[in-house]
CSV table of C-alpha atoms and ligand atoms in Angstrom, one decimal:
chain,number,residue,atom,x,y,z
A,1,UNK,CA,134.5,75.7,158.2
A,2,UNK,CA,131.1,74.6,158.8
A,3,UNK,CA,130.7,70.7,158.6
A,4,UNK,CA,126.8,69.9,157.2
A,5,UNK,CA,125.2,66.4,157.7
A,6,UNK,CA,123.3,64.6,155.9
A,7,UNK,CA,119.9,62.7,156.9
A,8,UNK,CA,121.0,63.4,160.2
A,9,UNK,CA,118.6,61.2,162.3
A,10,UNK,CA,117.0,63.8,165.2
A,11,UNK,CA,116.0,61.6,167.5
A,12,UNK,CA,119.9,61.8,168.8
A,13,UNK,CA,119.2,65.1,169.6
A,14,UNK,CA,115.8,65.4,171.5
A,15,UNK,CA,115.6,64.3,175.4
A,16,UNK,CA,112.6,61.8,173.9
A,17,UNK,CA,114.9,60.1,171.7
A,18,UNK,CA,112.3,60.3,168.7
A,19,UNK,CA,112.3,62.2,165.1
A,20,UNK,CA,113.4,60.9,161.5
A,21,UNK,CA,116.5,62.5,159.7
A,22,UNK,CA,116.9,66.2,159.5
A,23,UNK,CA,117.8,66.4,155.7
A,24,UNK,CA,121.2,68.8,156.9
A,25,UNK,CA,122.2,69.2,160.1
A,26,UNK,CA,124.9,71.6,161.8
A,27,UNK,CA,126.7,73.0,164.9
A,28,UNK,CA,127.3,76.3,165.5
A,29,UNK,CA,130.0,77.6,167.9
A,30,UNK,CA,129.2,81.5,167.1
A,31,UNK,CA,127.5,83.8,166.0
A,32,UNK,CA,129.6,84.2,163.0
A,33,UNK,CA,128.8,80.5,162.2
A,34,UNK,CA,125.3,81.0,162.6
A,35,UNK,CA,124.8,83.7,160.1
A,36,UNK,CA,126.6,81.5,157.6
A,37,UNK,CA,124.5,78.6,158.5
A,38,UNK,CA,121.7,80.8,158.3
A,39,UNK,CA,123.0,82.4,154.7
A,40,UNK,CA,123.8,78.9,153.8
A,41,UNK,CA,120.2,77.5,154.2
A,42,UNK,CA,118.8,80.3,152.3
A,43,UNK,CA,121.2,80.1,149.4
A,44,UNK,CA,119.2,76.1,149.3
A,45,UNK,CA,116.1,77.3,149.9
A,46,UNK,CA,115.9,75.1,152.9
A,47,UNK,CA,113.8,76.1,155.8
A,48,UNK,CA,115.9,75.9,159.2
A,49,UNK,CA,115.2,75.5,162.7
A,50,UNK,CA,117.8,76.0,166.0
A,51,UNK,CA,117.7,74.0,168.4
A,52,UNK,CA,119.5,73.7,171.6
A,53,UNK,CA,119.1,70.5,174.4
A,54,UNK,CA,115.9,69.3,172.0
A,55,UNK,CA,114.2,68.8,175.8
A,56,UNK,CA,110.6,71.0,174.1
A,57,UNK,CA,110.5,69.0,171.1
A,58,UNK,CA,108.4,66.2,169.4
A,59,UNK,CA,109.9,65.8,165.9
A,60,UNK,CA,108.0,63.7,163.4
A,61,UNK,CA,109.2,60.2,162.4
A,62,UNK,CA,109.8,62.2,159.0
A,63,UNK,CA,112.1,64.4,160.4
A,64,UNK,CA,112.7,67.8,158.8
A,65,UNK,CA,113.5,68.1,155.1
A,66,UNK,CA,115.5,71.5,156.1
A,67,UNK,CA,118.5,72.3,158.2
A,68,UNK,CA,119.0,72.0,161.6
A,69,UNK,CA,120.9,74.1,163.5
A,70,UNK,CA,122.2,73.1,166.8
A,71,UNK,CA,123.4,76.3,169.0
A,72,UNK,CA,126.5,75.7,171.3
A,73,UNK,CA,127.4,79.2,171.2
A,74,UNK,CA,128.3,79.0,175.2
A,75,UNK,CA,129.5,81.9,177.8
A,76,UNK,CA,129.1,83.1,181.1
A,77,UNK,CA,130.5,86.5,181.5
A,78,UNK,CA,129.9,88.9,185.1
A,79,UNK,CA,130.1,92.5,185.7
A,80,UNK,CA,129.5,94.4,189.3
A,81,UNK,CA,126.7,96.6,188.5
A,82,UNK,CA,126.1,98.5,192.1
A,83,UNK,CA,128.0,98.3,195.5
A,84,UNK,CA,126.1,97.4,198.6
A,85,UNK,CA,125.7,100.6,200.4
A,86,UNK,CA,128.4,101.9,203.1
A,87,UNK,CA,125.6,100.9,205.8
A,88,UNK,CA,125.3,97.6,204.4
A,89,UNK,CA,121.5,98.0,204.0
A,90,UNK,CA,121.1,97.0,199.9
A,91,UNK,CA,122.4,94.4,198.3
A,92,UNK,CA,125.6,94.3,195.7
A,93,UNK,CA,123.7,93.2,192.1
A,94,UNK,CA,125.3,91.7,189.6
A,95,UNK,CA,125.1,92.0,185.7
A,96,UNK,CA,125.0,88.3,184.0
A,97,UNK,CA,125.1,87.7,180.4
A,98,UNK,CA,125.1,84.7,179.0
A,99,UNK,CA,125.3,83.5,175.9
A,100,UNK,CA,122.0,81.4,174.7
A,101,UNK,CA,123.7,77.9,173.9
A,102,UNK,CA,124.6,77.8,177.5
A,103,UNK,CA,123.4,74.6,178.9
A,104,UNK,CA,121.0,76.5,181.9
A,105,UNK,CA,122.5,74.0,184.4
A,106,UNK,CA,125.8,75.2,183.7
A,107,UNK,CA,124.1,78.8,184.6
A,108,UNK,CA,122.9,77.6,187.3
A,109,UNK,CA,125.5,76.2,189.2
A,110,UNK,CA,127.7,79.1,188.2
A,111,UNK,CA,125.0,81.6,190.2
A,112,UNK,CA,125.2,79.3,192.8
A,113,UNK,CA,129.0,79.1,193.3
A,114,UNK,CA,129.2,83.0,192.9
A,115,UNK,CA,126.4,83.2,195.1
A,116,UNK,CA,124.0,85.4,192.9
A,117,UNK,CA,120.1,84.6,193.8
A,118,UNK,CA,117.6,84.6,191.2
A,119,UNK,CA,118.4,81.1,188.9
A,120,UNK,CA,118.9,78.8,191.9
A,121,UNK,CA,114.9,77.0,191.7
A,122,UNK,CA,115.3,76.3,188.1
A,123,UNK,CA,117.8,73.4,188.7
A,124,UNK,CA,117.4,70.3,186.7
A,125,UNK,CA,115.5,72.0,184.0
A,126,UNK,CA,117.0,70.3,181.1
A,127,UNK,CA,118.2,72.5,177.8
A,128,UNK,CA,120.1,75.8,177.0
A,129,UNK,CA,119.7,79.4,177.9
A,130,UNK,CA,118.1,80.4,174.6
A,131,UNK,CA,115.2,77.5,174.6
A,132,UNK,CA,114.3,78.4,178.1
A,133,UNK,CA,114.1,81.9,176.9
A,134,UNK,CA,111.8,81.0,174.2
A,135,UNK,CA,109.4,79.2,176.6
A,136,UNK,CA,110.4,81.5,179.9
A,137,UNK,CA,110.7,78.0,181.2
A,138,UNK,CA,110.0,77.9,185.0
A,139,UNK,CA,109.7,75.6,187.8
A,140,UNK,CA,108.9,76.0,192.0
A,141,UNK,CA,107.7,79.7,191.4
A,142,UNK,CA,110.9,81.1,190.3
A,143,UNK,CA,111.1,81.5,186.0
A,144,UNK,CA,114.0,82.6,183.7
A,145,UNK,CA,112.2,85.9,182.9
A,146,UNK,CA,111.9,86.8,186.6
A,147,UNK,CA,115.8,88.7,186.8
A,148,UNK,CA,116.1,89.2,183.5
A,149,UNK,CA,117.1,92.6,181.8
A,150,UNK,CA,117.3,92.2,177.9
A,151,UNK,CA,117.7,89.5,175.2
A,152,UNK,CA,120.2,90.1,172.3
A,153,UNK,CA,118.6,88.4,168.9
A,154,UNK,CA,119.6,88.0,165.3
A,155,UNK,CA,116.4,88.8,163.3
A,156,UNK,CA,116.9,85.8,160.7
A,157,UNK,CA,115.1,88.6,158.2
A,158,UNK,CA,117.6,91.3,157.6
A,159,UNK,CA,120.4,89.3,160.1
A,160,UNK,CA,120.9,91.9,162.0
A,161,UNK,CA,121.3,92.5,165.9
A,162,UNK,CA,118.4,93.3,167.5
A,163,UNK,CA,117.9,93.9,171.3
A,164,UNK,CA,115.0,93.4,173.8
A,165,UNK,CA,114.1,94.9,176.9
A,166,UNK,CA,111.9,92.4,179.5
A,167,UNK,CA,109.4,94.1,179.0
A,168,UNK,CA,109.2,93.8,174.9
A,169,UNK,CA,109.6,90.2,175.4
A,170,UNK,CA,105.9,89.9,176.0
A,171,UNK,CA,106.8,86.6,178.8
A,172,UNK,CA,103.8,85.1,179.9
A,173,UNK,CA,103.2,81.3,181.5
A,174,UNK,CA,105.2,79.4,179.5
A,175,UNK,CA,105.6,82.1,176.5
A,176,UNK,CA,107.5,85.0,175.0
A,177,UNK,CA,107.3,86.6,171.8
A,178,UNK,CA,109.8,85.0,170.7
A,179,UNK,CA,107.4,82.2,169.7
A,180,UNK,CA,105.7,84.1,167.5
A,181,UNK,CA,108.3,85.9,165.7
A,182,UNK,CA,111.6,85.4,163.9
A,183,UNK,CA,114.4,85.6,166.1
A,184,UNK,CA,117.4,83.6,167.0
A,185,UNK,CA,118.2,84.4,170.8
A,186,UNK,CA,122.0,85.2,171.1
A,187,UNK,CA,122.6,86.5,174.4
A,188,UNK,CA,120.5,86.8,177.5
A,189,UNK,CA,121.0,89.7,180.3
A,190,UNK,CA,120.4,89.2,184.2
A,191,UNK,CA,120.6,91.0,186.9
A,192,UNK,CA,121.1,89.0,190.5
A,193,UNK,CA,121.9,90.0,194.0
A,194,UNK,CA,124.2,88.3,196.2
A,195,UNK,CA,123.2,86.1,198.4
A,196,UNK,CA,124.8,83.1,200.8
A,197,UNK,CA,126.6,80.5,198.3
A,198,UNK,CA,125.5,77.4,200.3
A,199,UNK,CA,121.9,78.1,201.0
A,200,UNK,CA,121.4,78.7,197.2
A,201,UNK,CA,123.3,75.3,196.5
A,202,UNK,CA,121.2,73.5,199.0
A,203,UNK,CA,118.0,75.1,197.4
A,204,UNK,CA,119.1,74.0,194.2
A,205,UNK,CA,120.1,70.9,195.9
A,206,UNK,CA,117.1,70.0,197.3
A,207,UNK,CA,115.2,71.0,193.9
A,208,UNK,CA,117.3,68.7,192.2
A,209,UNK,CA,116.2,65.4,194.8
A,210,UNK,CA,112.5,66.4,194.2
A,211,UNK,CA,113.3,66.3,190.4
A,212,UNK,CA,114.7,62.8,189.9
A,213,UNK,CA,111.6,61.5,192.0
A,214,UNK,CA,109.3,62.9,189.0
A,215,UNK,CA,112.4,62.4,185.9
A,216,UNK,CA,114.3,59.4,187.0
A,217,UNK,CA,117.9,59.5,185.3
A,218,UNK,CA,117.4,58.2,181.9
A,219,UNK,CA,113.8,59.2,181.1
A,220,UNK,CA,113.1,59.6,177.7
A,221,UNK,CA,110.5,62.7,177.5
A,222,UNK,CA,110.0,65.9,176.7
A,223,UNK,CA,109.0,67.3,180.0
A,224,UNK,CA,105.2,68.0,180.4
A,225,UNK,CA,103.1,67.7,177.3
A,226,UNK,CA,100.9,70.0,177.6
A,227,UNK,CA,100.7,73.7,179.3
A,228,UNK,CA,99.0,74.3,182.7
A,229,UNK,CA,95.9,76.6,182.2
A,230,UNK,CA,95.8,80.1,183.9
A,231,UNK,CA,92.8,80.3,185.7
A,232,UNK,CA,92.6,84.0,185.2
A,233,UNK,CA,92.0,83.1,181.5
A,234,UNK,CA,89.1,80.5,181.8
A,235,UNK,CA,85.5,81.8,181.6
A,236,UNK,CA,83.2,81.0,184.5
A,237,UNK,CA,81.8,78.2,182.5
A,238,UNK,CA,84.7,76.0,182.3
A,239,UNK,CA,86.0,76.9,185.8
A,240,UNK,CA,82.8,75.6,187.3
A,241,UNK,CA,83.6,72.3,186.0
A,242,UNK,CA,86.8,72.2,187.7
A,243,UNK,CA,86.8,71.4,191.4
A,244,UNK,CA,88.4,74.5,193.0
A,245,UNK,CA,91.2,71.6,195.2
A,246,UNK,CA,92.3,71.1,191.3
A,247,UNK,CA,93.9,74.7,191.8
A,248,UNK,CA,97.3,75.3,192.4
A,249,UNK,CA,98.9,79.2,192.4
A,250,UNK,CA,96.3,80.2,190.5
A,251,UNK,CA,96.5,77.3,187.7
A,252,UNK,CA,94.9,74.4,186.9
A,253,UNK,CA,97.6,71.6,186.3
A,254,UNK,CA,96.4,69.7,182.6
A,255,UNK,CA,98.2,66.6,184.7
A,256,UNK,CA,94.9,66.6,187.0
A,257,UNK,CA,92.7,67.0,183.9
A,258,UNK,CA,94.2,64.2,182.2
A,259,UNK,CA,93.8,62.0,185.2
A,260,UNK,CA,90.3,63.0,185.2
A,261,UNK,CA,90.2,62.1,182.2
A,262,UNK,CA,91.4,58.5,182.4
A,263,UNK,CA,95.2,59.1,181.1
A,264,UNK,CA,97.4,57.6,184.2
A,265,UNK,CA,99.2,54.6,182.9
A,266,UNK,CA,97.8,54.6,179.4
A,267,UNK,CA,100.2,53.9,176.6
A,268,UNK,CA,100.0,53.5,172.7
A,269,UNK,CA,102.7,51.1,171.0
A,270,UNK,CA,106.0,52.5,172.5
A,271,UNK,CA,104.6,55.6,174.5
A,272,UNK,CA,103.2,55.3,177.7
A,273,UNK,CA,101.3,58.3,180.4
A,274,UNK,CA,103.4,58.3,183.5
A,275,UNK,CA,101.1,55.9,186.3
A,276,UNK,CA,102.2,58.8,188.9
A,277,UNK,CA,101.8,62.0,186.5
A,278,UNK,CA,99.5,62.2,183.7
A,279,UNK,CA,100.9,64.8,182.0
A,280,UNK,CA,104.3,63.3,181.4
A,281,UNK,CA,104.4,61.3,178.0
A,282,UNK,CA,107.0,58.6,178.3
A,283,UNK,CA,109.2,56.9,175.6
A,284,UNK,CA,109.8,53.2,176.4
A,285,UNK,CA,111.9,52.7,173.6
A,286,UNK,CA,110.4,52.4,170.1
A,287,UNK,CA,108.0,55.1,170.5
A,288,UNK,CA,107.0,56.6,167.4
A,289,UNK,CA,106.3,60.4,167.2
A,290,UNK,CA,102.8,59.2,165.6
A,291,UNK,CA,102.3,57.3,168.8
A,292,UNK,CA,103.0,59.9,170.5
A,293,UNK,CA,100.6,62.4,169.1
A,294,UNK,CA,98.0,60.1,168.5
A,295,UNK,CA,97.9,58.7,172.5
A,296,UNK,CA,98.4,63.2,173.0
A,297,UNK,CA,95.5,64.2,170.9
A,298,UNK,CA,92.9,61.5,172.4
A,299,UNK,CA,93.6,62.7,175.7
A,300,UNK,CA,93.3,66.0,175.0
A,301,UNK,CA,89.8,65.2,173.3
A,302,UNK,CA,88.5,63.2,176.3
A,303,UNK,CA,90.0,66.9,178.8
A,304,UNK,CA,88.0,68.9,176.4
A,305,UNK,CA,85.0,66.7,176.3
A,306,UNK,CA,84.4,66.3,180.2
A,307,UNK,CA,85.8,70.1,181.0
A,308,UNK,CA,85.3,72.0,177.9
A,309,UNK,CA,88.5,72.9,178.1
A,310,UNK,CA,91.6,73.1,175.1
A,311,UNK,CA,94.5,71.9,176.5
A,312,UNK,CA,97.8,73.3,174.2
A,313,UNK,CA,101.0,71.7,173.9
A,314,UNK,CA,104.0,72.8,175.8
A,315,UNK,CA,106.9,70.8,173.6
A,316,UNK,CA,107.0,72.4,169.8
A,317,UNK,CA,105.6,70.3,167.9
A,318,UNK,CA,108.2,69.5,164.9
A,319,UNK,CA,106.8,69.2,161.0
A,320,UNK,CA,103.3,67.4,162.7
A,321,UNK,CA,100.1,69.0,162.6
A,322,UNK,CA,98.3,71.2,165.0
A,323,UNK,CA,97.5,68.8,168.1
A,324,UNK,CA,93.6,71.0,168.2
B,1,FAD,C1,113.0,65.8,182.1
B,1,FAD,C2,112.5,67.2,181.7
B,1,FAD,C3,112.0,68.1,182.7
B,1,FAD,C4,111.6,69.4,182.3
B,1,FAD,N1,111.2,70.2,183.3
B,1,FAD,C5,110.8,71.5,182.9
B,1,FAD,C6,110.4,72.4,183.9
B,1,FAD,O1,110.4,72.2,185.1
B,1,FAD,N2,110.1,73.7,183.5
B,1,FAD,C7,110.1,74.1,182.2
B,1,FAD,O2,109.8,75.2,181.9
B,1,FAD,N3,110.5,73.2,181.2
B,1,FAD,C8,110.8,71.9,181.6
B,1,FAD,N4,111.2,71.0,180.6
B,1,FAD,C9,111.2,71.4,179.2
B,1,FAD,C10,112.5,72.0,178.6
B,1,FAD,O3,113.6,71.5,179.4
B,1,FAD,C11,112.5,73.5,178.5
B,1,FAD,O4,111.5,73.9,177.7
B,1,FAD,C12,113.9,74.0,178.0
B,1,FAD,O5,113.9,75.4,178.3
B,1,FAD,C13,114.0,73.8,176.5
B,1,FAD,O6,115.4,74.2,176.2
B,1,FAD,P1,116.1,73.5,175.0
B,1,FAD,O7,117.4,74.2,174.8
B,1,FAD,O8,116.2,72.0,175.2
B,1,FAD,O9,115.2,73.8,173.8
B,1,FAD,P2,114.9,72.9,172.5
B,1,FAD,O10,114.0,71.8,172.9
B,1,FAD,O11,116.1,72.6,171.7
B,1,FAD,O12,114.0,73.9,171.6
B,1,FAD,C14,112.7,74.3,172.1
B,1,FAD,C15,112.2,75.5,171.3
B,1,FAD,O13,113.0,76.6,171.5
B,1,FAD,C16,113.5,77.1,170.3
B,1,FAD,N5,114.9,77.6,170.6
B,1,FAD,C17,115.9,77.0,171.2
B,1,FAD,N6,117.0,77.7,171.3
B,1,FAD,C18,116.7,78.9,170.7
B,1,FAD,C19,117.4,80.1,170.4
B,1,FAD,N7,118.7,80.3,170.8
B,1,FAD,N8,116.8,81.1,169.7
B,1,FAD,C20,115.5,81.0,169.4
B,1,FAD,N9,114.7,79.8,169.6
B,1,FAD,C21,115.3,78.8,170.2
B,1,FAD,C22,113.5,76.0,169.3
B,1,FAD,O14,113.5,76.4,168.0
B,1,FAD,C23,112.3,75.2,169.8
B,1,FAD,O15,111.2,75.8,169.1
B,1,FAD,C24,111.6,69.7,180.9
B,1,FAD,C25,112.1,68.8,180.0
B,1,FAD,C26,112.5,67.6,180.4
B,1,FAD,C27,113.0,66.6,179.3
């Protein structure tokens, strides 16, 4: 039986610790409960978001006047797909699925321990399996889309089971169609190779270290604000502008725009811009989402007046305006 909530306040549930009262709020364990959930919000005519760790999100201080679904629908389950070779020469791979409210450290660790390659750089990325889906979330060259095979989803339309191949998922930087269209991710599909256990623990190790220099423990933020820009995507124009040492693997980081643009160490009532990373918008502790968009917006004006550029958000922005 599904318990709802009422005025359930969201900023318990997103890394920033901001966002007014969802007006209902549930967990879901499965995907039975989720179609319910689902059925349940239609029957009230309430829209309804899912969420999973809430690490991409910047709810309004009005919260959501719908339901919120939170997905711990959780599983790790492996199959051997091919044999190494009698001579040794290819590697055994691995089928992993996994289901999406998986928190992706959890995935993580378990590739690492079973000493399947392919997951280990994206240690310490906060969330579940299904949000770093929806944002092929990425970090130190490697992303989540890189080994995948196919994403099951419930098309909240019809509720039925729909399945993607990779290359239907449309992932780009940061991106998957899943952004743009009306699917709950379920169940994601890999396929890894073995590998040495420890040297993929101490490369997730070491990933880890290099994290908490940039996140301390405790930070309260949603990751980076806003998206690199693909420099394959900018017209000449703009890339003039930008001094080529600004360029990193064929991006232009918004963090060095911002600092260009003056937003190192700036705050605005309970928010305040990172002194060592201007892209990483800090809650001090009564930070308002208005803040929060407000100091956001400004900075993104000052990026686009000094390098003509439009710098777009990264975290979903939750019932609050367009940022551009
Ligand atoms: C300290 C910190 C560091 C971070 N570092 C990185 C990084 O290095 N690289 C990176 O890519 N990101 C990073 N992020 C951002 C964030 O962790 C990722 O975007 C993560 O994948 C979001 O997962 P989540 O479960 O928290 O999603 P949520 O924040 O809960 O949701 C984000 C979006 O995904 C949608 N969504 C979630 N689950 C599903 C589902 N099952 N089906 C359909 N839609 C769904 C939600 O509706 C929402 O629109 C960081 C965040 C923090 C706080």
């Amino acid at each position: 039986m599904l318990k709802f909530q009422d005025r359930y306040p969201l900023k318990n549930l997103t890394t920033l610790q901001i966002g007014g009262p969802a007006k209902k709020f549930v967990i879901i364990s499965s995907e039975k409960e989720l179609i319910e959930a689902i059925k349940f919000a239609k029957q009230q005519n309430l829209p309804f978001l899912i969420i999973g760790g809430g690490s991409n999100l910047l709810v309004s201080d009005e919260g959501f006047e719908g339901l919120i679904i939170k997905n711990e629908i959780t599983g790790i389950s492996t199959f051997q797909e091919s044999p190494s070779t009698s001579l040794g020469t290819r590697k055994p791979t691995w089928k992993v699925s996994v289901k999406s409210g998986t928190v992706l450290q959890d995935l993580v660790n378990f590739a690492d321990e079973k000493g399947l390659s392919g997951l280990q750089d994206l240690a310490g990325i906060p969330g579940t399996l299904g949000g770093a889906v929806f944002g092929n979330a990425g970090a130190y060259g490697q992303t989540i889309s890189d080994h995948l095979v196919s994403v099951k989803t419930l098309n909240i339309n019809n509720l039925a089971i729909e399945q993607f191949s990779n290359n239907t998922c449309q992932f780009e930087y940061r991106s998957s169609i899943f952004k743009k269209n009306h699917y709950v991710i379920l169940e994601a599909t890999f396929l890894l190779k073995k590998n040495g256990v420890e040297s993929l623990k101490e490369e997730s190790s070491n990933i880890l270290t290099k994290r908490a220099v940039k996140y301390p423990p405790g930070i309260k933020c949603p990751g980076s604000f806003f998206k690199n820009l693909v420099v394959a995507d900018l017209p000449k124009e703009v890339l003039s502008k930008i001094p080529p040492e600004k360029i990193v693997y064929g991006k232009v980081p918004a963090g060095s725009l911002l600092e260009e643009a003056g937003a190192r160490g700036a705050s605005l009532g309970g928010i305040e811009i990172a002194d060592y990373h201007a892209n990483l918008f800090i809650n001090k502790g009564e930070g308002t989402a208005k803040d929060f968009y407000n100091l956001a917006k400004k900075y993104a004006l000052k990026v686009k007046e000094k390098f003509v550029v439009t710098l777009e958000p990264e975290v979903q922005l939750i019932n609050l305006p367009p940022l551009n």
